[in-house]
Short mmCIF file of C-alpha atoms (C1' of nucleotides) in Angstrom, two decimals:
data_model
loop_
_atom_site.label_atom_id
_atom_site.label_comp_id
_atom_site.label_asym_id
_atom_site.label_seq_id
_atom_site.Cartn_x
_atom_site.Cartn_y
_atom_site.Cartn_z
CA UNK A 1 46.25 117.62 138.79
CA UNK A 2 47.49 120.59 136.81
CA UNK A 3 46.09 121.61 133.47
CA UNK A 4 49.34 120.99 131.62
CA UNK A 5 49.55 117.46 133.01
CA UNK A 6 45.94 116.79 132.02
CA UNK A 7 46.60 117.99 128.49
CA UNK A 8 49.63 115.73 128.26
CA UNK A 9 47.64 112.75 129.54
CA UNK A 10 44.76 113.40 127.16
CA UNK A 11 47.17 113.73 124.25
CA UNK A 12 48.84 110.50 125.24
CA UNK A 13 45.54 108.63 125.03
CA UNK A 14 44.39 110.32 121.83
CA UNK A 15 46.16 107.84 119.59
CA UNK A 16 45.00 104.40 118.47
CA UNK A 17 48.17 102.43 119.22
CA UNK A 18 48.57 104.03 122.64
CA UNK A 19 44.92 103.53 123.58
CA UNK A 20 45.32 99.87 122.60
CA UNK A 21 48.48 99.62 124.71
CA UNK A 22 46.72 101.10 127.70
CA UNK A 23 43.73 98.82 127.32
CA UNK A 24 46.01 95.81 127.12
CA UNK A 25 47.93 96.89 130.21
CA UNK A 26 44.67 97.32 132.11
CA UNK A 27 43.80 93.69 131.38
CA UNK A 28 47.24 92.62 132.63
CA UNK A 29 46.71 94.38 135.95
CA UNK A 30 49.56 94.43 138.50
CA UNK A 31 51.53 91.82 136.55
CA UNK A 32 51.98 94.29 133.73
CA UNK A 33 53.60 93.30 130.45
CA UNK A 34 57.02 93.45 128.85
CA UNK A 35 57.66 95.85 125.98
CA UNK A 36 58.12 92.95 123.58
CA UNK A 37 54.80 91.35 124.56
CA UNK A 38 53.04 94.65 124.14
CA UNK A 39 54.67 95.12 120.75
CA UNK A 40 53.35 91.76 119.53
CA UNK A 41 49.93 92.30 121.09
CA UNK A 42 49.32 95.65 119.42
CA UNK A 43 51.06 94.73 116.17
CA UNK A 44 53.59 97.54 116.13
CA UNK A 45 57.34 97.49 115.55
CA UNK A 46 59.66 97.53 118.55
CA UNK A 47 60.82 101.09 118.01
CA UNK A 48 57.33 102.35 117.40
CA UNK A 49 56.06 100.61 120.53
CA UNK A 50 58.97 101.99 122.53
CA UNK A 51 58.15 105.48 121.32
CA UNK A 52 54.51 105.14 122.33
CA UNK A 53 55.38 103.58 125.68
CA UNK A 54 57.63 106.56 126.42
CA UNK A 55 54.84 108.94 125.53
CA UNK A 56 52.46 107.18 127.92
CA UNK A 57 55.13 107.02 130.65
CA UNK A 58 56.05 110.71 130.21
CA UNK A 59 52.38 111.51 130.68
CA UNK A 60 52.47 109.47 133.90
CA UNK A 61 49.80 107.01 132.81
CA UNK A 62 52.04 103.96 132.96
CA UNK A 63 55.30 103.16 134.67
CA UNK A 64 58.23 100.97 133.88
CA UNK A 65 60.41 98.64 135.91
CA UNK A 66 63.24 96.53 134.62
CA UNK A 67 63.06 92.77 135.22
CA UNK A 68 66.19 91.15 133.91
CA UNK A 69 66.32 91.71 130.16
CA UNK A 70 62.72 92.86 129.93
CA UNK A 71 61.13 96.11 130.90
CA UNK A 72 57.72 95.67 132.47
CA UNK A 73 55.06 98.30 132.00
CA UNK A 74 52.02 98.73 134.23
CA UNK A 75 49.05 101.08 134.21
CA UNK A 76 49.07 103.76 136.88
CA UNK A 77 45.42 103.62 137.83
CA UNK A 78 45.77 106.53 140.22
CA UNK A 79 47.03 108.72 137.40
CA UNK A 80 44.12 107.62 135.24
CA UNK A 81 41.79 108.44 138.12
CA UNK A 82 43.38 111.85 138.58
CA UNK A 83 42.98 112.69 134.90
CA UNK A 84 39.38 111.50 134.78
CA UNK A 85 38.65 113.27 138.06
CA UNK A 86 39.87 116.52 136.53
CA UNK A 87 37.54 116.08 133.57
CA UNK A 88 34.57 115.23 135.76
CA UNK A 89 35.02 117.75 138.57
CA UNK A 90 37.23 120.67 137.49
CA UNK A 91 36.11 120.65 133.92
CA UNK A 92 32.49 119.50 134.01
CA UNK A 93 31.64 120.72 137.54
CA UNK A 94 30.42 117.19 138.28
CA UNK A 95 27.38 117.65 136.07
CA UNK A 96 24.98 114.70 136.58
CA UNK A 97 25.05 113.81 132.87
CA UNK A 98 28.74 113.22 133.32
CA UNK A 99 28.88 111.58 136.76
CA UNK A 100 26.23 108.97 135.94
CA UNK A 101 28.72 107.37 133.57
CA UNK A 102 30.97 106.21 136.37
CA UNK B 1 30.97 105.13 122.00
CA UNK B 2 33.39 103.87 119.39
CA UNK B 3 37.13 103.95 119.79
CA UNK B 4 37.66 106.32 116.89
CA UNK B 5 35.17 108.80 118.37
CA UNK B 6 36.86 108.57 121.75
CA UNK B 7 40.26 109.26 120.21
CA UNK B 8 38.85 112.26 118.39
CA UNK B 9 37.27 113.60 121.59
CA UNK B 10 40.46 113.08 123.61
CA UNK B 11 42.49 114.80 120.90
CA UNK B 12 40.05 117.69 120.89
CA UNK B 13 40.56 118.26 124.62
CA UNK B 14 44.32 117.78 124.53
CA UNK B 15 45.04 121.41 123.68
CA UNK B 16 45.24 124.39 126.01
CA UNK B 17 43.02 126.80 124.08
CA UNK B 18 40.36 124.16 123.50
CA UNK B 19 40.37 122.97 127.10
CA UNK B 20 39.93 126.59 128.18
CA UNK B 21 37.06 126.99 125.72
CA UNK B 22 35.35 123.90 127.05
CA UNK B 23 35.78 124.97 130.65
CA UNK B 24 34.32 128.36 129.84
CA UNK B 25 31.36 126.83 128.07
CA UNK B 26 30.73 124.57 131.06
CA UNK B 27 30.42 127.64 133.29
CA UNK B 28 27.97 129.18 130.81
CA UNK B 29 25.69 126.14 130.97
CA UNK B 30 22.62 125.99 128.73
CA UNK B 31 22.95 129.67 127.81
CA UNK B 32 26.17 128.90 125.98
CA UNK B 33 28.34 131.66 124.54
CA UNK B 34 28.85 133.36 121.20
CA UNK B 35 32.04 132.74 119.24
CA UNK B 36 33.10 136.35 119.74
CA UNK B 37 32.67 136.18 123.52
CA UNK B 38 34.63 132.96 123.65
CA UNK B 39 37.35 134.52 121.54
CA UNK B 40 37.73 137.43 123.99
CA UNK B 41 37.50 135.17 127.02
CA UNK B 42 40.27 132.84 125.92
CA UNK B 43 42.37 135.55 124.33
CA UNK B 44 42.62 134.05 120.88
CA UNK B 45 42.02 135.61 117.46
CA UNK B 46 38.67 135.10 115.78
CA UNK B 47 39.99 132.70 113.18
CA UNK B 48 41.97 130.72 115.68
CA UNK B 49 38.95 130.46 117.96
CA UNK B 50 36.78 129.44 115.04
CA UNK B 51 39.26 126.71 114.14
CA UNK B 52 39.27 125.33 117.67
CA UNK B 53 35.50 125.56 117.99
CA UNK B 54 35.19 123.50 114.81
CA UNK B 55 37.58 120.93 116.20
CA UNK B 56 35.52 120.60 119.38
CA UNK B 57 32.27 120.50 117.41
CA UNK B 58 33.61 117.87 114.97
CA UNK B 59 34.50 115.77 118.00
CA UNK B 60 30.89 116.17 119.17
CA UNK B 61 31.80 117.80 122.47
CA UNK B 62 30.03 121.07 121.75
CA UNK B 63 27.31 122.16 119.39
CA UNK B 64 26.46 125.32 117.59
CA UNK B 65 23.24 127.18 116.90
CA UNK B 66 22.89 130.48 115.12
CA UNK B 67 21.17 133.34 116.95
CA UNK B 68 20.90 136.34 114.70
CA UNK B 69 24.42 137.46 113.86
CA UNK B 70 26.04 135.35 116.54
CA UNK B 71 26.70 131.66 116.70
CA UNK B 72 26.12 130.22 120.13
CA UNK B 73 28.18 127.28 121.31
CA UNK B 74 27.19 124.97 124.15
CA UNK B 75 28.82 121.98 125.82
CA UNK B 76 27.31 118.61 125.02
CA UNK B 77 27.43 117.11 128.48
CA UNK B 78 26.14 113.77 127.25
CA UNK B 79 29.05 113.52 124.84
CA UNK B 80 31.45 114.39 127.64
CA UNK B 81 29.80 111.71 129.76
CA UNK B 82 30.07 109.16 126.97
CA UNK B 83 33.76 109.85 126.50
CA UNK B 84 34.49 109.70 130.21
CA UNK B 85 32.34 106.59 130.56
CA UNK B 86 34.45 104.89 127.91
CA UNK B 87 37.63 105.72 129.81
CA UNK B 88 36.23 104.53 133.12
CA UNK B 89 34.41 101.39 132.03
CA UNK B 90 35.72 100.09 128.69
CA UNK B 91 39.25 101.24 129.24
CA UNK B 92 39.82 100.95 133.00
CA UNK B 93 37.30 98.17 133.70
CA UNK B 94 35.79 100.44 136.36
CA UNK B 95 38.79 99.96 138.61
CA UNK B 96 38.03 101.44 142.08
CA UNK B 97 41.05 103.76 141.90
CA UNK B 98 39.39 105.31 138.89
CA UNK B 99 35.74 105.30 139.90
CA UNK B 100 36.36 106.96 143.25
CA UNK B 101 37.21 110.14 141.36
CA UNK B 102 33.63 110.68 140.22
"C1'" DA C 1 21.24 149.23 98.56
"C1'" DT C 2 24.89 150.36 101.81
"C1'" DC C 3 27.14 149.67 105.86
"C1'" DA C 4 28.68 147.52 110.12
"C1'" DT C 5 29.11 143.39 112.91
"C1'" DA C 6 29.91 138.38 113.62
"C1'" DT C 7 31.94 134.48 112.10
"C1'" DT C 8 34.09 131.29 108.91
"C1'" DT C 9 37.13 129.95 105.19
"C1'" DC C 10 41.34 129.93 102.84
"C1'" DA C 11 46.23 129.63 101.67
"C1'" DA C 12 50.73 129.93 103.38
"C1'" DC C 13 53.52 128.74 106.75
"C1'" DA C 14 55.50 126.84 111.32
"C1'" DA C 15 55.62 123.45 114.70
"C1'" DA C 16 54.63 119.00 116.62
"C1'" DA C 17 53.69 114.14 116.24
"C1'" DG C 18 54.28 109.61 114.16
"C1'" DT C 19 56.91 106.17 111.24
"C1'" DT C 20 60.93 103.70 109.59
"C1'" DG C 21 65.00 101.08 109.75
"C1'" DA C 22 69.57 101.01 111.43
"C1'" DA C 23 72.67 101.49 115.23
"C1'" DA C 24 73.43 101.70 120.25
"C1'" DT C 25 72.76 100.06 125.00
"C1'" DA C 26 71.81 96.71 128.69
"C1'" DG C 27 71.52 92.17 130.72
"C1'" DG C 28 72.04 87.26 130.92
"C1'" DA C 29 73.99 82.64 129.00
"C1'" DG C 30 77.82 79.80 127.33
"C1'" DC D 1 84.89 87.70 126.57
"C1'" DT D 2 81.50 86.63 122.93
"C1'" DC D 3 76.97 85.85 121.70
"C1'" DC D 4 72.09 86.35 121.93
"C1'" DT D 5 67.87 88.64 123.35
"C1'" DA D 6 65.22 92.78 124.79
"C1'" DT D 7 64.66 97.39 124.38
"C1'" DT D 8 65.80 102.14 123.34
"C1'" DT D 9 67.81 105.84 120.66
"C1'" DC D 10 68.72 108.27 116.58
"C1'" DA D 11 68.28 110.66 112.14
"C1'" DA D 12 65.54 111.18 108.13
"C1'" DC D 13 61.28 111.56 106.63
"C1'" DT D 14 55.98 112.01 106.23
"C1'" DT D 15 51.81 113.46 108.18
"C1'" DT D 16 49.02 116.02 111.12
"C1'" DT D 17 48.09 120.12 113.89
"C1'" DG D 18 48.16 124.88 114.95
"C1'" DT D 19 48.88 129.95 113.66
"C1'" DT D 20 48.37 134.10 110.86
"C1'" DG D 21 46.18 137.58 108.31
"C1'" DA D 22 43.34 138.48 104.43
"C1'" DA D 23 39.19 137.55 101.98
"C1'" DA D 24 34.53 135.59 101.89
"C1'" DT D 25 29.88 134.80 103.82
"C1'" DA D 26 25.88 135.83 106.58
"C1'" DT D 27 22.78 138.73 109.31
"C1'" DG D 28 20.76 142.86 110.79
"C1'" DA D 29 20.42 148.12 110.90
"C1'" DT D 30 19.96 152.65 108.44
#
DNA sequence: ATCATATTTCAACAAAAGTTGAAATAGGAG
DNA sequence: CTCCTATTTCAACTTTTGTTGAAATATGAT
């Protein structure tokens, strides 16, 4: 994973609403959740939620598929793994104080 | 680690100059590096470097100790581990696609 | 005390990110 | 086609972040 992509992913997660969205999507697993459901769950307006979903999707941490009228969002666990792997290995040289956390 | 602290740490790393600073400090290990050295290494002005060092220190990812005229900064690997641990466990429920990265 | 070095602080500004509410787009139902 | 629901887009605005250069603080050397 390239540095610029890592920075974008970190920035995407560095925001309360977006971190809540991601955590919710993790609990929903492969089923994912529709934008409207997410909006209700995190207590944010539709447009605000849409904005944050785009930010997470642009960073590659979630992806979207349309299902009839709804758009379903799902966590991209591989992208999360790539970002975390960068932090652990490239950034922290796999220092034991870091790797023991996983 | 609390959510607010995680967000602050993620935000601290989500910036090119600061990510470069952290990576440099990782390579310096327990010896750390003086603000001036860091400034040269990352190619940023003294005041800009100082600003970013404060941001990283406020987030708890590095700490500072004075040594004569210089101020030595070092990575706090435990803080890095705590942040990453939050992402892996609390956030991603230790999903295998995430844990295999460490 | 004076001077030089190392670093931070400050104020002014520029740029990026987040919020709001209204309007636009897309898809399905009658 | 018209209506309803789901979601995004847009423009205006507010807030937060980052940059700059000058001034302030702190330490050590002469």
